[in-house]
Short mmCIF file of C-alpha atoms and ligand atoms in Angstrom, two decimals:
data_model
loop_
_atom_site.label_atom_id
_atom_site.label_comp_id
_atom_site.label_asym_id
_atom_site.label_seq_id
_atom_site.Cartn_x
_atom_site.Cartn_y
_atom_site.Cartn_z
CA MET U 1 0.00 0.00 0.00
CA THR U 2 1.36 3.40 -0.89
CA SER U 3 1.51 5.94 1.89
CA GLN U 4 -1.16 8.63 1.78
CA LEU U 5 1.00 10.87 3.99
CA PHE U 6 3.64 10.83 1.28
CA SER U 7 1.25 11.39 -1.60
CA PRO U 8 1.33 14.78 -3.36
CA PHE U 9 -1.33 17.42 -2.85
CA GLU U 10 -2.42 20.54 -4.72
CA LEU U 11 -2.92 23.43 -2.33
CA GLY U 12 -4.57 25.87 -4.69
CA SER U 13 -2.01 25.99 -7.46
CA LEU U 14 0.89 25.04 -5.19
CA ARG U 15 2.06 21.47 -5.60
CA LEU U 16 3.09 19.87 -2.32
CA GLU U 17 5.31 16.78 -2.33
CA ASN U 18 3.61 15.23 0.69
CA ARG U 19 1.12 16.15 3.41
CA ILE U 20 3.49 17.32 6.15
CA VAL U 21 3.58 21.03 7.00
CA VAL U 22 5.96 22.79 9.37
CA SER U 23 3.57 24.62 11.68
CA PRO U 24 4.32 28.30 12.32
CA MET U 25 6.50 28.70 15.39
CA CYS U 26 7.49 32.00 17.00
CA GLN U 27 11.21 32.25 17.62
CA TYR U 28 11.26 35.52 19.62
CA SER U 29 14.61 36.23 18.00
CA ALA U 30 13.99 39.19 15.72
CA VAL U 31 15.36 42.71 16.26
CA ASP U 32 12.82 45.48 15.65
CA GLY U 33 10.79 42.91 13.74
CA SER U 34 13.70 41.98 11.46
CA ALA U 35 14.86 38.40 10.96
CA THR U 36 18.32 37.52 12.27
CA ASP U 37 20.90 34.77 11.79
CA TRP U 38 18.78 32.62 14.12
CA HIS U 39 16.03 32.65 11.51
CA LEU U 40 18.53 31.64 8.86
CA ILE U 41 19.63 28.66 10.95
CA HIS U 42 16.16 27.68 12.18
CA LEU U 43 14.36 28.04 8.85
CA GLY U 44 17.30 26.45 7.06
CA ASN U 45 17.04 23.51 9.42
CA MET U 46 13.30 23.15 8.86
CA ALA U 47 13.75 23.52 5.10
CA LEU U 48 15.92 20.37 5.14
CA SER U 49 13.32 18.35 7.06
CA GLY U 50 11.57 16.72 4.11
CA ALA U 51 8.22 18.36 4.95
CA ALA U 52 6.20 19.70 2.04
CA LEU U 53 5.64 23.27 3.20
CA LEU U 54 7.29 25.50 5.78
CA ILE U 55 5.14 28.22 7.34
CA ILE U 56 7.17 31.00 8.94
CA GLU U 57 6.16 32.10 12.45
CA ALA U 58 3.46 34.62 13.40
CA THR U 59 4.70 37.83 11.80
CA ALA U 60 3.31 41.14 12.98
CA VAL U 61 1.69 43.59 10.59
CA GLU U 62 2.57 46.58 12.79
CA PRO U 63 5.07 47.04 15.64
CA GLN U 64 2.29 47.11 18.28
CA GLY U 65 1.04 43.81 16.88
CA ARG U 66 4.12 41.87 17.99
CA ILE U 67 3.53 39.42 20.81
CA THR U 68 6.99 40.15 22.20
CA PRO U 69 9.67 42.70 21.35
CA GLY U 70 11.53 39.80 19.67
CA CYS U 71 8.70 38.83 17.34
CA LEU U 72 9.11 38.91 13.60
CA GLY U 73 7.41 41.74 11.70
CA LEU U 74 6.73 42.60 8.09
CA TYR U 75 5.87 46.27 8.47
CA SER U 76 9.02 48.06 7.33
CA ASP U 77 11.52 48.08 4.47
CA ASP U 78 14.15 46.84 6.93
CA ASN U 79 11.94 43.89 7.93
CA GLU U 80 11.42 43.01 4.29
CA ALA U 81 15.14 43.26 3.47
CA ALA U 82 16.13 41.11 6.45
CA LEU U 83 13.64 38.41 5.52
CA ARG U 84 14.77 38.56 1.89
CA ARG U 85 18.34 37.80 2.98
CA VAL U 86 17.16 34.78 4.97
CA LEU U 87 14.89 33.51 2.22
CA GLU U 88 17.55 33.83 -0.45
CA ALA U 89 19.97 31.78 1.62
CA VAL U 90 17.39 29.11 2.49
CA ARG U 91 16.06 28.90 -1.05
CA GLY U 92 19.58 28.50 -2.35
CA GLN U 93 19.78 25.18 -0.52
CA SER U 94 16.20 23.88 -0.50
CA ASP U 95 13.30 23.96 -2.91
CA MET U 96 10.69 23.49 -0.17
CA PRO U 97 7.81 25.96 -0.65
CA ILE U 98 7.79 28.60 2.08
CA GLY U 99 4.76 30.43 3.42
CA ILE U 100 4.32 32.94 6.21
CA GLN U 101 1.72 33.58 8.88
CA ILE U 102 0.76 37.22 9.40
CA GLY U 103 -1.12 38.46 12.40
CA HIS U 104 -1.63 40.97 15.18
CA ALA U 105 -1.23 40.06 18.82
CA GLY U 106 -4.06 42.29 20.08
CA ARG U 107 -4.29 42.28 23.88
CA LYS U 108 -1.53 39.65 24.10
CA ALA U 109 1.02 42.09 22.63
CA SER U 110 3.86 43.64 24.61
CA SER U 111 4.65 40.41 26.43
CA GLU U 112 7.85 38.76 27.57
CA PRO U 113 8.99 35.72 25.57
CA PRO U 114 8.11 32.36 27.14
CA TRP U 115 11.64 31.90 28.46
CA ARG U 116 11.14 35.07 30.53
CA GLY U 117 7.69 34.13 31.80
CA GLY U 118 5.38 35.55 29.14
CA GLN U 119 3.88 38.32 31.31
CA LEU U 120 2.87 41.76 29.98
CA ILE U 121 5.74 44.27 29.79
CA PRO U 122 4.78 47.63 31.32
CA ALA U 123 5.46 50.82 29.35
CA ASP U 124 8.27 51.90 31.70
CA GLN U 125 10.10 48.65 30.93
CA GLY U 126 9.95 48.91 27.16
CA GLY U 127 6.40 47.70 26.62
CA TRP U 128 3.58 49.40 24.72
CA PRO U 129 -0.19 49.64 25.23
CA PRO U 130 -1.90 46.60 23.65
CA VAL U 131 -5.07 47.11 21.61
CA ALA U 132 -8.15 44.88 21.46
CA PRO U 133 -11.80 44.89 20.39
CA SER U 134 -12.79 45.85 23.93
CA ALA U 135 -11.07 47.11 27.05
CA VAL U 136 -11.18 43.65 28.63
CA PRO U 137 -7.92 42.24 29.96
CA MET U 138 -7.02 38.60 29.46
CA TYR U 139 -6.34 38.18 33.20
CA PRO U 140 -8.24 40.28 35.79
CA GLN U 141 -4.99 41.50 37.37
CA GLU U 142 -3.71 42.92 34.06
CA PRO U 143 -4.31 46.48 32.86
CA ALA U 144 -7.10 46.69 30.29
CA PRO U 145 -6.05 46.96 26.62
CA LEU U 146 -7.16 49.96 24.58
CA ALA U 147 -10.42 49.35 22.74
CA LEU U 148 -9.87 50.03 19.04
CA ASP U 149 -11.89 52.81 17.46
CA VAL U 150 -12.86 52.63 13.79
CA ALA U 151 -9.74 54.56 12.73
CA GLY U 152 -7.61 51.99 14.59
CA ILE U 153 -9.47 49.14 12.93
CA GLU U 154 -8.86 50.69 9.53
CA ARG U 155 -5.17 51.20 10.30
CA ILE U 156 -4.81 47.55 11.19
CA ARG U 157 -6.71 46.38 8.12
CA ASP U 158 -4.37 48.47 5.96
CA ALA U 159 -1.38 47.04 7.83
CA PHE U 160 -2.48 43.49 6.97
CA VAL U 161 -2.73 44.51 3.33
CA ALA U 162 0.70 46.16 3.36
CA SER U 163 2.30 43.07 4.94
CA ALA U 164 0.59 40.81 2.41
CA ARG U 165 2.04 42.95 -0.38
CA ARG U 166 5.50 42.62 1.15
CA ALA U 167 5.05 38.84 1.47
CA ALA U 168 4.07 38.71 -2.20
CA ALA U 169 7.09 40.81 -3.17
CA LEU U 170 9.32 38.38 -1.26
CA GLY U 171 7.99 35.58 -3.45
CA LEU U 172 6.55 33.68 -0.53
CA ASP U 173 4.53 30.72 -1.77
CA ALA U 174 1.62 30.78 0.68
CA LEU U 175 0.09 33.16 3.19
CA GLU U 176 -1.76 32.28 6.39
CA LEU U 177 -3.86 34.77 8.37
CA HIS U 178 -3.61 34.23 12.10
CA CYS U 179 -7.15 34.20 13.48
CA ALA U 180 -6.33 31.87 16.40
CA HIS U 181 -4.81 31.60 19.87
CA GLY U 182 -6.41 34.66 21.42
CA TYR U 183 -4.68 37.19 19.21
CA LEU U 184 -6.45 40.18 17.70
CA LEU U 185 -8.63 38.57 15.02
CA HIS U 186 -9.65 35.75 17.33
CA GLU U 187 -10.42 38.41 19.97
CA PHE U 188 -12.89 39.92 17.51
CA LEU U 189 -14.49 36.52 16.83
CA SER U 190 -14.92 35.44 20.43
CA PRO U 191 -17.74 36.84 22.56
CA LEU U 192 -15.44 36.40 25.57
CA SER U 193 -13.12 39.18 24.37
CA ASN U 194 -15.40 41.14 22.05
CA HIS U 195 -17.96 43.20 23.99
CA ARG U 196 -18.46 45.86 21.33
CA ASP U 197 -21.88 47.25 20.53
CA ASP U 198 -21.02 48.63 17.07
CA ARG U 199 -20.96 46.76 13.73
CA TYR U 200 -17.85 44.83 14.87
CA GLY U 201 -19.42 43.23 17.94
CA GLY U 202 -22.51 41.44 19.19
CA SER U 203 -23.98 39.07 16.60
CA LEU U 204 -21.90 36.38 14.93
CA ASP U 205 -21.99 38.35 11.67
CA ASN U 206 -20.66 41.41 13.44
CA ARG U 207 -17.90 39.53 15.27
CA MET U 208 -16.80 37.92 11.98
CA ARG U 209 -16.89 41.27 10.16
CA LEU U 210 -13.30 42.44 10.74
CA PRO U 211 -11.61 39.07 10.11
CA LEU U 212 -13.65 38.74 6.90
CA GLU U 213 -12.93 42.32 5.82
CA ILE U 214 -9.23 41.69 6.37
CA PHE U 215 -9.41 38.39 4.52
CA GLU U 216 -11.08 40.08 1.54
CA ALA U 217 -8.61 42.98 1.51
CA VAL U 218 -5.65 40.60 1.69
CA ARG U 219 -7.11 38.28 -0.96
CA ALA U 220 -7.38 41.29 -3.27
CA VAL U 221 -3.62 41.98 -3.10
CA TRP U 222 -2.25 38.47 -2.56
CA PRO U 223 -1.58 36.91 -5.99
CA ALA U 224 -4.60 34.89 -7.13
CA ASP U 225 -2.40 31.94 -8.05
CA ARG U 226 -0.88 31.63 -4.57
CA PRO U 227 -2.77 29.95 -1.74
CA LEU U 228 -4.19 31.97 1.13
CA GLY U 229 -5.30 30.15 4.27
CA VAL U 230 -6.52 30.94 7.76
CA ARG U 231 -5.57 29.50 11.12
CA ILE U 232 -8.49 29.44 13.49
CA SER U 233 -9.06 28.42 17.04
CA ALA U 234 -11.96 26.07 16.33
CA THR U 235 -13.12 26.42 19.94
CA ASP U 236 -12.27 28.52 22.98
CA TRP U 237 -12.87 25.47 25.20
CA VAL U 238 -15.07 27.74 27.34
CA GLU U 239 -18.87 27.53 27.72
CA GLY U 240 -20.38 30.58 26.02
CA GLY U 241 -17.25 31.27 23.96
CA TRP U 242 -16.33 30.73 20.32
CA ASP U 243 -17.09 27.15 19.32
CA LEU U 244 -17.06 24.68 16.46
CA GLU U 245 -20.50 25.66 15.19
CA GLN U 246 -19.43 29.29 14.83
CA SER U 247 -16.16 28.12 13.28
CA VAL U 248 -18.07 26.23 10.61
CA ALA U 249 -20.09 29.38 9.80
CA PHE U 250 -16.86 31.39 9.65
CA VAL U 251 -15.22 28.83 7.35
CA HIS U 252 -18.24 28.88 4.98
CA ALA U 253 -17.83 32.67 4.76
CA LEU U 254 -14.06 32.40 4.22
CA LYS U 255 -14.47 29.73 1.56
CA ALA U 256 -16.92 31.93 -0.33
CA ARG U 257 -14.22 34.63 -0.34
CA GLY U 258 -11.50 32.42 -1.79
CA CYS U 259 -9.86 30.81 1.24
CA ASP U 260 -7.68 27.87 0.19
CA TRP U 261 -7.24 26.06 3.49
CA ILE U 262 -8.13 26.07 7.16
CA ASP U 263 -5.52 25.32 9.78
CA GLY U 264 -7.55 23.96 12.69
CA SER U 265 -6.05 24.87 16.03
CA SER U 266 -7.88 25.83 19.22
CA ALA U 267 -7.86 27.86 22.46
CA GLY U 268 -5.86 30.85 23.63
CA VAL U 269 -8.45 33.52 24.34
CA SER U 270 -9.35 32.77 27.94
CA PRO U 271 -7.66 31.50 31.08
CA GLN U 272 -10.97 29.70 31.81
CA GLN U 273 -10.28 27.25 28.98
CA LYS U 274 -10.56 23.56 29.82
CA ILE U 275 -8.72 21.71 27.07
CA THR U 276 -9.10 17.98 26.60
CA LEU U 277 -5.52 17.19 25.66
CA GLY U 278 -4.44 13.95 24.03
CA PRO U 279 -2.93 12.60 20.83
CA GLY U 280 -4.44 14.38 17.82
CA TYR U 281 -6.87 16.23 20.12
CA GLN U 282 -7.69 18.87 17.50
CA VAL U 283 -8.14 16.46 14.59
CA PRO U 284 -11.94 16.18 15.12
CA PHE U 285 -12.20 19.93 14.43
CA ALA U 286 -10.43 19.55 11.09
CA ARG U 287 -12.60 16.55 10.29
CA GLN U 288 -15.90 18.30 10.99
CA ILE U 289 -14.90 21.50 9.21
CA ARG U 290 -13.79 19.50 6.18
CA ALA U 291 -16.98 17.42 6.17
CA GLU U 292 -19.33 20.40 6.56
CA THR U 293 -17.65 22.88 4.25
CA GLY U 294 -15.56 20.82 1.81
CA ILE U 295 -12.56 23.09 2.39
CA THR U 296 -8.97 21.80 2.51
CA THR U 297 -8.00 21.31 6.13
CA LEU U 298 -4.75 21.07 8.01
CA ALA U 299 -4.91 19.13 11.28
CA VAL U 300 -2.42 20.04 13.99
CA GLY U 301 -1.72 19.36 17.64
CA LEU U 302 -0.01 16.38 19.26
CA ILE U 303 0.46 14.51 16.03
CA THR U 304 3.65 12.67 16.83
CA GLU U 305 3.63 9.19 15.27
CA PRO U 306 3.97 8.29 11.58
CA GLN U 307 1.09 5.79 11.69
CA GLN U 308 -1.10 8.37 13.44
CA ALA U 309 -0.33 10.94 10.74
CA GLU U 310 -0.92 8.36 8.02
CA ALA U 311 -4.33 7.46 9.46
CA ILE U 312 -5.42 11.12 9.62
CA ILE U 313 -4.80 11.49 5.89
CA ALA U 314 -5.95 8.01 4.86
CA ASP U 315 -9.21 8.27 6.84
CA GLY U 316 -10.00 11.66 5.29
CA ASP U 317 -9.91 13.54 8.60
CA ALA U 318 -7.70 16.19 7.01
CA ASP U 319 -5.76 16.86 3.82
CA LEU U 320 -2.58 18.00 5.53
CA ILE U 321 -1.00 17.64 8.96
CA GLY U 322 1.00 20.27 10.79
CA LEU U 323 3.87 19.47 13.13
CA GLY U 324 5.31 21.92 15.64
CA ARG U 325 7.11 20.60 18.69
CA GLY U 326 7.77 17.25 17.06
CA LEU U 327 9.91 18.95 14.43
CA LEU U 328 11.82 21.00 17.00
CA TRP U 329 12.63 17.76 18.77
CA GLU U 330 13.39 15.80 15.63
CA PRO U 331 13.78 17.90 12.48
CA ARG U 332 14.19 14.71 10.45
CA TRP U 333 10.75 13.42 11.51
CA PRO U 334 9.56 13.25 7.88
CA TRP U 335 12.56 11.08 6.92
CA HIS U 336 11.79 8.62 9.70
CA ALA U 337 8.10 8.65 8.81
CA ALA U 338 8.96 7.94 5.17
CA ALA U 339 11.16 5.02 6.21
CA THR U 340 8.37 3.67 8.43
CA LEU U 341 5.57 4.11 5.93
CA GLY U 342 7.36 3.27 2.69
CA GLY U 343 7.28 6.87 1.50
CA GLN U 344 9.95 9.08 0.03
CA VAL U 345 11.30 12.52 0.83
CA ARG U 346 13.38 14.88 -1.24
CA THR U 347 16.51 15.99 0.51
CA ALA U 348 19.88 17.64 0.07
CA LYS U 349 22.47 15.61 -1.82
CA GLN U 350 24.99 16.31 0.92
CA TYR U 351 22.86 14.13 3.26
CA TRP U 352 22.18 11.20 0.94
CA ARG U 353 24.98 9.12 2.44
CA SER U 354 23.20 9.07 5.78
CA LEU U 355 21.18 6.13 4.48
CA GLU U 356 23.57 4.40 2.14
CA ARG U 357 23.58 1.21 4.16
CA ARG U 358 19.93 1.28 5.12
CA ALA U 359 16.58 2.15 3.60
CA THR U 360 18.02 3.49 0.38
CA GLY U 361 14.67 4.07 -1.28
CA VAL U 362 13.70 6.87 1.11
CA PHE U 363 15.42 9.72 -0.72
CA LYS U 364 13.29 10.54 -3.72
CA ASN U 365 15.89 12.48 -5.63
CA MET U 366 18.93 10.33 -4.84
CA GLU U 367 21.42 9.65 -7.62
CA PHE U 368 24.45 8.30 -5.93
CA GLY U 369 27.46 6.26 -6.71
CA MET U 370 30.97 5.92 -5.30
CA ARG U 371 34.10 4.53 -6.81
C1 FMN F 401 7.82 27.32 20.04
C2 FMN F 401 6.44 27.42 19.49
C3 FMN F 401 6.04 28.57 18.84
C4 FMN F 401 4.76 28.65 18.28
N1 FMN F 401 4.42 29.76 17.57
C5 FMN F 401 3.27 29.78 16.86
C6 FMN F 401 3.01 30.80 15.92
O1 FMN F 401 3.87 31.65 15.63
N2 FMN F 401 1.81 30.80 15.31
C7 FMN F 401 0.88 29.83 15.55
O2 FMN F 401 -0.20 29.89 14.99
N3 FMN F 401 1.13 28.82 16.39
C8 FMN F 401 2.31 28.75 17.02
N4 FMN F 401 2.60 27.68 17.81
C9 FMN F 401 1.69 26.54 17.83
C10 FMN F 401 2.14 25.48 16.80
O3 FMN F 401 2.11 26.00 15.48
C11 FMN F 401 1.27 24.22 16.86
O4 FMN F 401 -0.03 24.52 16.44
C12 FMN F 401 1.21 23.64 18.27
O5 FMN F 401 2.49 23.56 18.84
C13 FMN F 401 0.55 22.26 18.28
O6 FMN F 401 1.24 21.36 17.44
P1 FMN F 401 2.35 20.33 18.00
O7 FMN F 401 1.66 19.47 19.02
O8 FMN F 401 2.79 19.55 16.78
O9 FMN F 401 3.45 21.13 18.59
C14 FMN F 401 3.85 27.58 18.41
C15 FMN F 401 4.25 26.44 19.11
C16 FMN F 401 5.53 26.33 19.62
C17 FMN F 401 5.94 25.06 20.30
#
């Protein structure tokens, strides 16, 4: 039986070699939003993994939209030039398609990186005032964020468009809008964080309005032949919050506007969340969204075993799987999965000899001989 995980897939007009996607992962290692040598090493490493698509970390559309001062941005010429340097180097050594996730941290902005505790940074220690749909803090002990007025909303919508244009100019192959994990666009979707009484709050249509407006505006400038997807938190895991039913309605609306895939994550908007964690715990969200809307889905979250990943694709739960922590731990996960499942990966010729005595069929592009 041929492996479904290692079968090709058309994501819009982008041809993927297999179904494994490097999930976006913040590195907190940028300077003023600009990529550094760490990004060159990290993205270079991931680009040699044998996955089919690499999605660059959450990248802020304006400086205030960075989660931490070390978050990547795509809001200035310097940011664009720094990312171009990294991409040119990585592309010189790997033909893996590369996408990017753009977003705005909303009330979770101005925070310390996880290795410093993740708490909000006050203004007198280099922080900045976070913005949100409503002046509701994430934790009761935190200062309230500034509620965005319509001018602020328009500024942020324009910032998404400007970043999408920069991503297109960089030749990035795919673009993902971050509407998950309690960041700004998710804050608009969820009734837990959105208490507005204007056209951007209240009913489901109103809460979806800004994310959909931004999607439309980005779709208009992102090249029609390159895929545009959205990462959602399919549920807040809180009674009375955003849930799967609302997600399905949102996905129908996104699909009608030209969305190419949904990346089905969850949680992040409320400390009240009660997550049922376990292997593949978010896969049922991808499955239901795919079944009800017919959109391409990417399942992510505690997918760690080759057979588990194979079953997700073979059973039609999702079209693609995303790996985060598993690839940090073992960047050659796709090679091992290919060896286990009888699949093949494309890899750098310099590494072909790693398998010369073993499963020699694993490297798709191998042409090797020694005298
Ligand atoms: C270090 C790290 C950074 C992350 N940064 C992002 C991010 O930038 N954007 C995002 O949507 N998710 C982010 N995530 C979540 C992952 O993309 C992924 O959805 C999550 O880790 C679950 O998948 P896993 O069990 O394979 O790690 C991050 C996760 C980790 C471990």
